[in-house]
Amino acid sequence: MLDRSCIEAIDPLLEILDGKWTLPLLLELFVGTKRFGELRRKLHPISPKTLTDRLRVLEEKGIITRTQYPGVPLHIEYELTERGWNLQPIFAAMWAWVQENDLSGERGAEEMA
């Protein structure tokens, strides 16, 4: 059984993962380094402001790095840091939990009812 201190200890992680687009954004970066435009296309219909906000938060938390290359046009790439890559087992565990508890089709069933 988890006590209250264990639950409170994960608050920083929940703050990082907060927001509608954060998980899909991280999943895209698990595939590899991406430029802003690539992320926008993959996460359509995310707004540029929302994407910028999410990227900034993830960078501030040390989950991703932003590398700016000189030249015209401006070339910026985003990639996961070691801390970001360490989130992958958490996502795998969440996916396994959904599969084990047969929740993958539950939403569709509720919408049909």
Tab-separated table of N, CA and C in Angstrom:
chain	number	residue	atom	x	y	z
A	1	MET	N	0.842	-1.194	0.000
A	1	MET	CA	0.000	0.000	0.000
A	1	MET	C	0.877	1.243	0.000
A	2	LEU	N	0.535	2.183	-0.829
A	2	LEU	CA	1.274	3.435	-0.888
A	2	LEU	C	0.790	4.376	0.199
A	3	ASP	N	1.738	5.033	0.840
A	3	ASP	CA	1.310	6.043	1.807
A	3	ASP	C	1.288	7.407	1.119
A	4	ARG	N	0.787	8.378	1.815
A	4	ARG	CA	0.612	9.717	1.252
A	4	ARG	C	1.918	10.322	0.743
A	5	SER	N	3.031	10.058	1.429
A	5	SER	CA	4.309	10.634	0.993
A	5	SER	C	4.743	10.075	-0.357
A	6	CYS	N	4.426	8.803	-0.629
A	6	CYS	CA	4.750	8.224	-1.941
A	6	CYS	C	3.938	8.904	-3.041
A	7	ILE	N	2.669	9.096	-2.765
A	7	ILE	CA	1.800	9.737	-3.756
A	7	ILE	C	2.235	11.176	-3.995
A	8	GLU	N	2.545	11.910	-2.941
A	8	GLU	CA	2.991	13.293	-3.080
A	8	GLU	C	4.340	13.377	-3.803
A	9	ALA	N	5.144	12.332	-3.678
A	9	ALA	CA	6.461	12.334	-4.307
A	9	ALA	C	6.374	12.321	-5.832
A	10	ILE	N	5.257	11.842	-6.398
A	10	ILE	CA	5.146	11.817	-7.859
A	10	ILE	C	4.539	13.097	-8.434
A	11	ASP	N	4.183	14.045	-7.579
A	11	ASP	CA	3.625	15.316	-8.057
A	11	ASP	C	4.515	15.993	-9.102
A	12	PRO	N	5.845	16.040	-8.919
A	12	PRO	CA	6.677	16.677	-9.951
A	12	PRO	C	6.550	15.993	-11.319
A	13	LEU	N	6.413	14.681	-11.316
A	13	LEU	CA	6.238	13.963	-12.581
A	13	LEU	C	4.896	14.312	-13.204
A	14	LEU	N	3.857	14.365	-12.388
A	14	LEU	CA	2.537	14.703	-12.907
A	14	LEU	C	2.510	16.119	-13.460
A	15	GLU	N	3.250	17.028	-12.856
A	15	GLU	CA	3.348	18.391	-13.378
A	15	GLU	C	4.010	18.405	-14.748
A	16	ILE	N	5.037	17.579	-14.928
A	16	ILE	CA	5.723	17.503	-16.219
A	16	ILE	C	4.778	16.962	-17.288
A	17	LEU	N	4.006	15.946	-16.953
A	17	LEU	CA	3.149	15.285	-17.927
A	17	LEU	C	1.809	15.984	-18.115
A	18	ASP	N	1.555	17.023	-17.350
A	18	ASP	CA	0.297	17.743	-17.422
A	18	ASP	C	0.134	18.410	-18.788
A	19	GLY	N	-1.063	18.461	-19.253
A	19	GLY	CA	-1.357	19.150	-20.502
A	19	GLY	C	-1.753	18.175	-21.593
A	20	LYS	N	-2.695	18.600	-22.386
A	20	LYS	CA	-3.282	17.752	-23.423
A	20	LYS	C	-2.242	17.202	-24.394
A	21	TRP	N	-1.246	17.980	-24.753
A	21	TRP	CA	-0.333	17.591	-25.829
A	21	TRP	C	0.998	17.029	-25.348
A	22	THR	N	1.242	17.014	-24.063
A	22	THR	CA	2.555	16.612	-23.570
A	22	THR	C	2.877	15.155	-23.887
A	23	LEU	N	1.964	14.245	-23.632
A	23	LEU	CA	2.236	12.831	-23.896
A	23	LEU	C	2.450	12.551	-25.379
A	24	PRO	N	1.572	13.030	-26.276
A	24	PRO	CA	1.838	12.798	-27.701
A	24	PRO	C	3.164	13.421	-28.164
A	25	LEU	N	3.504	14.570	-27.602
A	25	LEU	CA	4.776	15.224	-27.943
A	25	LEU	C	5.952	14.343	-27.529
A	26	LEU	N	5.914	13.836	-26.323
A	26	LEU	CA	6.992	12.960	-25.860
A	26	LEU	C	7.065	11.689	-26.693
A	27	LEU	N	5.921	11.131	-27.051
A	27	LEU	CA	5.918	9.926	-27.878
A	27	LEU	C	6.582	10.185	-29.230
A	28	GLU	N	6.373	11.356	-29.795
A	28	GLU	CA	7.046	11.711	-31.053
A	28	GLU	C	8.555	11.801	-30.860
A	29	LEU	N	8.975	12.334	-29.734
A	29	LEU	CA	10.412	12.466	-29.489
A	29	LEU	C	11.060	11.129	-29.136
A	30	PHE	N	10.280	10.155	-28.672
A	30	PHE	CA	10.825	8.813	-28.460
A	30	PHE	C	11.242	8.191	-29.797
A	31	VAL	N	10.600	8.622	-30.881
A	31	VAL	CA	10.945	8.124	-32.217
A	31	VAL	C	12.289	8.700	-32.659
A	32	GLY	N	12.579	9.934	-32.239
A	32	GLY	CA	13.848	10.558	-32.603
A	32	GLY	C	13.776	12.070	-32.567
A	33	THR	N	14.901	12.693	-32.867
A	33	THR	CA	15.027	14.147	-32.889
A	33	THR	C	14.078	14.724	-33.934
A	34	LYS	N	13.427	15.825	-33.568
A	34	LYS	CA	12.467	16.446	-34.472
A	34	LYS	C	12.649	17.965	-34.484
A	35	ARG	N	12.294	18.547	-35.621
A	35	ARG	CA	12.231	20.001	-35.742
A	35	ARG	C	10.807	20.451	-35.404
A	36	PHE	N	10.669	21.749	-35.141
A	36	PHE	CA	9.379	22.310	-34.748
A	36	PHE	C	8.299	21.981	-35.773
A	37	GLY	N	8.587	22.209	-37.044
A	37	GLY	CA	7.606	21.957	-38.105
A	37	GLY	C	7.194	20.497	-38.176
A	38	GLU	N	8.146	19.599	-37.977
A	38	GLU	CA	7.826	18.163	-37.965
A	38	GLU	C	6.854	17.846	-36.837
A	39	LEU	N	7.138	18.411	-35.669
A	39	LEU	CA	6.261	18.174	-34.525
A	39	LEU	C	4.864	18.725	-34.783
A	40	ARG	N	4.788	19.900	-35.385
A	40	ARG	CA	3.466	20.484	-35.692
A	40	ARG	C	2.680	19.601	-36.636
A	41	ARG	N	3.347	19.072	-37.665
A	41	ARG	CA	2.654	18.202	-38.627
A	41	ARG	C	2.191	16.903	-37.954
A	42	LYS	N	3.048	16.325	-37.136
A	42	LYS	CA	2.715	15.062	-36.473
A	42	LYS	C	1.613	15.236	-35.436
A	43	LEU	N	1.554	16.396	-34.804
A	43	LEU	CA	0.602	16.636	-33.712
A	43	LEU	C	-0.591	17.484	-34.146
A	44	HIS	N	-0.796	17.616	-35.438
A	44	HIS	CA	-1.916	18.406	-35.948
A	44	HIS	C	-3.200	18.000	-35.227
A	45	PRO	N	-3.977	18.890	-34.709
A	45	PRO	CA	-4.074	20.326	-34.917
A	45	PRO	C	-3.500	21.178	-33.774
A	46	ILE	N	-2.398	20.800	-33.170
A	46	ILE	CA	-1.806	21.602	-32.102
A	46	ILE	C	-1.458	23.000	-32.619
A	47	SER	N	-1.700	24.007	-31.800
A	47	SER	CA	-1.369	25.372	-32.212
A	47	SER	C	0.119	25.622	-31.971
A	48	PRO	N	0.714	26.537	-32.739
A	48	PRO	CA	2.128	26.859	-32.523
A	48	PRO	C	2.408	27.333	-31.101
A	49	LYS	N	1.477	28.109	-30.524
A	49	LYS	CA	1.670	28.611	-29.161
A	49	LYS	C	1.692	27.462	-28.157
A	50	THR	N	0.759	26.543	-28.280
A	50	THR	CA	0.703	25.402	-27.358
A	50	THR	C	1.950	24.547	-27.485
A	51	LEU	N	2.371	24.286	-28.721
A	51	LEU	CA	3.576	23.488	-28.928
A	51	LEU	C	4.785	24.185	-28.321
A	52	THR	N	4.913	25.480	-28.546
A	52	THR	CA	6.016	26.249	-27.966
A	52	THR	C	5.989	26.180	-26.450
A	53	ASP	N	4.801	26.352	-25.862
A	53	ASP	CA	4.667	26.294	-24.404
A	53	ASP	C	5.088	24.927	-23.858
A	54	ARG	N	4.607	23.857	-24.483
A	54	ARG	CA	4.947	22.508	-24.019
A	54	ARG	C	6.446	22.241	-24.156
A	55	LEU	N	7.029	22.659	-25.271
A	55	LEU	CA	8.465	22.457	-25.473
A	55	LEU	C	9.269	23.217	-24.422
A	56	ARG	N	8.861	24.438	-24.108
A	56	ARG	CA	9.576	25.229	-23.096
A	56	ARG	C	9.530	24.570	-21.723
A	57	VAL	N	8.353	24.080	-21.338
A	57	VAL	CA	8.212	23.421	-20.041
A	57	VAL	C	9.101	22.185	-19.987
A	58	LEU	N	9.068	21.377	-21.035
A	58	LEU	CA	9.885	20.163	-21.060
A	58	LEU	C	11.378	20.492	-21.040
A	59	GLU	N	11.742	21.580	-21.686
A	59	GLU	CA	13.151	22.002	-21.657
A	59	GLU	C	13.541	22.491	-20.260
A	60	GLU	N	12.676	23.289	-19.634
A	60	GLU	CA	12.945	23.788	-18.277
A	60	GLU	C	13.082	22.649	-17.272
A	61	LYS	N	12.329	21.579	-17.476
A	61	LYS	CA	12.357	20.437	-16.559
A	61	LYS	C	13.479	19.456	-16.893
A	62	GLY	N	14.243	19.739	-17.932
A	62	GLY	CA	15.367	18.876	-18.287
A	62	GLY	C	14.970	17.603	-19.007
A	63	ILE	N	13.781	17.600	-19.618
A	63	ILE	CA	13.282	16.418	-20.321
A	63	ILE	C	13.745	16.422	-21.778
A	64	ILE	N	13.865	17.602	-22.363
A	64	ILE	CA	14.336	17.718	-23.744
A	64	ILE	C	15.429	18.771	-23.830
A	65	THR	N	16.167	18.715	-24.920
A	65	THR	CA	17.121	19.773	-25.231
A	65	THR	C	16.688	20.446	-26.523
A	66	ARG	N	17.006	21.702	-26.612
A	66	ARG	CA	16.718	22.510	-27.793
A	66	ARG	C	18.066	22.930	-28.347
A	67	THR	N	18.347	22.529	-29.583
A	67	THR	CA	19.615	22.886	-30.208
A	67	THR	C	19.333	23.777	-31.408
A	68	GLN	N	19.932	24.974	-31.382
A	68	GLN	CA	19.749	25.934	-32.470
A	68	GLN	C	21.000	25.941	-33.332
A	69	TYR	N	20.807	25.770	-34.636
A	69	TYR	CA	21.910	25.758	-35.585
A	69	TYR	C	21.920	27.076	-36.350
A	70	PRO	N	23.117	27.635	-36.595
A	70	PRO	CA	23.188	28.910	-37.314
A	70	PRO	C	22.762	28.741	-38.770
A	71	GLY	N	22.331	29.836	-39.329
A	71	GLY	CA	21.970	29.830	-40.743
A	71	GLY	C	20.573	30.352	-40.972
A	72	VAL	N	20.276	30.507	-42.250
A	72	VAL	CA	18.956	30.969	-42.656
A	72	VAL	C	18.403	29.911	-43.600
A	73	PRO	N	17.233	29.397	-43.369
A	73	PRO	CA	16.353	29.700	-42.249
A	73	PRO	C	16.872	29.076	-40.946
A	74	LEU	N	16.355	29.606	-39.851
A	74	LEU	CA	16.735	29.131	-38.535
A	74	LEU	C	16.420	27.642	-38.415
A	75	HIS	N	17.334	26.887	-37.862
A	75	HIS	CA	17.193	25.431	-37.750
A	75	HIS	C	17.305	25.057	-36.272
A	76	ILE	N	16.198	24.581	-35.706
A	76	ILE	CA	16.169	24.194	-34.293
A	76	ILE	C	15.678	22.761	-34.203
A	77	GLU	N	16.376	21.970	-33.397
A	77	GLU	CA	15.979	20.578	-33.199
A	77	GLU	C	15.717	20.316	-31.726
A	78	TYR	N	14.768	19.431	-31.479
A	78	TYR	CA	14.405	19.032	-30.123
A	78	TYR	C	14.659	17.541	-29.976
A	79	GLU	N	15.268	17.169	-28.852
A	79	GLU	CA	15.488	15.753	-28.586
A	79	GLU	C	15.416	15.495	-27.096
A	80	LEU	N	15.166	14.252	-26.762
A	80	LEU	CA	15.078	13.861	-25.367
A	80	LEU	C	16.455	13.843	-24.712
A	81	THR	N	16.491	14.252	-23.461
A	81	THR	CA	17.692	14.113	-22.652
A	81	THR	C	17.671	12.713	-22.030
A	82	GLU	N	18.691	12.383	-21.285
A	82	GLU	CA	18.692	11.096	-20.581
A	82	GLU	C	17.490	11.025	-19.632
A	83	ARG	N	17.204	12.138	-18.979
A	83	ARG	CA	16.043	12.199	-18.086
A	83	ARG	C	14.753	11.934	-18.863
A	84	GLY	N	14.663	12.468	-20.069
A	84	GLY	CA	13.493	12.232	-20.914
A	84	GLY	C	13.376	10.777	-21.330
A	85	TRP	N	14.504	10.188	-21.718
A	85	TRP	CA	14.486	8.772	-22.108
A	85	TRP	C	14.079	7.888	-20.925
A	86	ASN	N	14.380	8.330	-19.721
A	86	ASN	CA	14.016	7.544	-18.541
A	86	ASN	C	12.506	7.481	-18.315
A	87	LEU	N	11.732	8.283	-19.031
A	87	LEU	CA	10.270	8.223	-18.944
A	87	LEU	C	9.699	7.046	-19.739
A	88	GLN	N	10.462	6.531	-20.674
A	88	GLN	CA	9.947	5.482	-21.548
A	88	GLN	C	9.410	4.268	-20.784
A	89	PRO	N	10.097	3.747	-19.767
A	89	PRO	CA	9.535	2.604	-19.038
A	89	PRO	C	8.208	2.933	-18.330
A	90	ILE	N	8.035	4.189	-17.957
A	90	ILE	CA	6.775	4.601	-17.325
A	90	ILE	C	5.637	4.486	-18.330
A	91	PHE	N	5.879	4.961	-19.558
A	91	PHE	CA	4.861	4.852	-20.603
A	91	PHE	C	4.589	3.396	-20.938
A	92	ALA	N	5.634	2.590	-20.985
A	92	ALA	CA	5.459	1.160	-21.265
A	92	ALA	C	4.626	0.510	-20.172
A	93	ALA	N	4.860	0.886	-18.926
A	93	ALA	CA	4.092	0.328	-17.810
A	93	ALA	C	2.627	0.764	-17.890
A	94	MET	N	2.382	2.012	-18.265
A	94	MET	CA	0.999	2.478	-18.399
A	94	MET	C	0.287	1.732	-19.523
A	95	TRP	N	0.994	1.531	-20.648
A	95	TRP	CA	0.412	0.795	-21.768
A	95	TRP	C	0.083	-0.631	-21.343
A	96	ALA	N	1.009	-1.271	-20.646
A	96	ALA	CA	0.785	-2.649	-20.181
A	96	ALA	C	-0.406	-2.708	-19.235
A	97	TRP	N	-0.538	-1.725	-18.359
A	97	TRP	CA	-1.659	-1.696	-17.425
A	97	TRP	C	-2.988	-1.594	-18.175
A	98	VAL	N	-3.044	-0.725	-19.182
A	98	VAL	CA	-4.264	-0.583	-19.986
A	98	VAL	C	-4.596	-1.907	-20.665
A	99	GLN	N	-3.588	-2.564	-21.232
A	99	GLN	CA	-3.816	-3.847	-21.906
A	99	GLN	C	-4.279	-4.917	-20.913
A	100	GLU	N	-3.622	-4.999	-19.771
A	100	GLU	CA	-3.959	-6.019	-18.767
A	100	GLU	C	-5.360	-5.821	-18.198
A	101	ASN	N	-5.800	-4.591	-18.150
A	101	ASN	CA	-7.109	-4.291	-17.581
A	101	ASN	C	-8.172	-4.082	-18.651
A	102	ASP	N	-7.831	-4.433	-19.882
A	102	ASP	CA	-8.756	-4.385	-21.015
A	102	ASP	C	-9.463	-3.036	-21.123
A	103	LEU	N	-8.707	-1.966	-21.018
A	103	LEU	CA	-9.287	-0.628	-21.106
A	103	LEU	C	-9.147	-0.013	-22.489
A	104	SER	N	-8.424	-0.662	-23.379
A	104	SER	CA	-8.162	-0.065	-24.691
A	104	SER	C	-9.437	0.163	-25.496
A	105	GLY	N	-10.445	-0.672	-25.334
A	105	GLY	CA	-11.683	-0.514	-26.080
A	105	GLY	C	-12.817	0.069	-25.266
A	106	GLU	N	-12.568	0.359	-23.982
A	106	GLU	CA	-13.630	0.805	-23.084
A	106	GLU	C	-14.245	2.127	-23.519
A	107	ARG	N	-13.415	3.070	-23.953
A	107	ARG	CA	-13.923	4.389	-24.345
A	107	ARG	C	-14.863	4.265	-25.534
A	108	GLY	N	-14.466	3.466	-26.522
A	108	GLY	CA	-15.302	3.277	-27.690
A	108	GLY	C	-16.637	2.656	-27.341
A	109	ALA	N	-16.625	1.699	-26.399
A	109	ALA	CA	-17.851	1.044	-25.974
A	109	ALA	C	-18.779	2.035	-25.274
A	110	GLU	N	-18.193	2.908	-24.453
A	110	GLU	CA	-19.003	3.907	-23.746
A	110	GLU	C	-19.639	4.883	-24.735
A	111	GLU	N	-18.874	5.281	-25.768
A	111	GLU	CA	-19.389	6.234	-26.737
A	111	GLU	C	-20.516	5.620	-27.570
A	112	MET	N	-20.480	4.300	-27.774
A	112	MET	CA	-21.514	3.647	-28.555
A	112	MET	C	-22.827	3.519	-27.770
A	113	ALA	N	-22.728	3.462	-26.444
A	113	ALA	CA	-23.923	3.245	-25.604
A	113	ALA	C	-24.828	4.444	-25.580
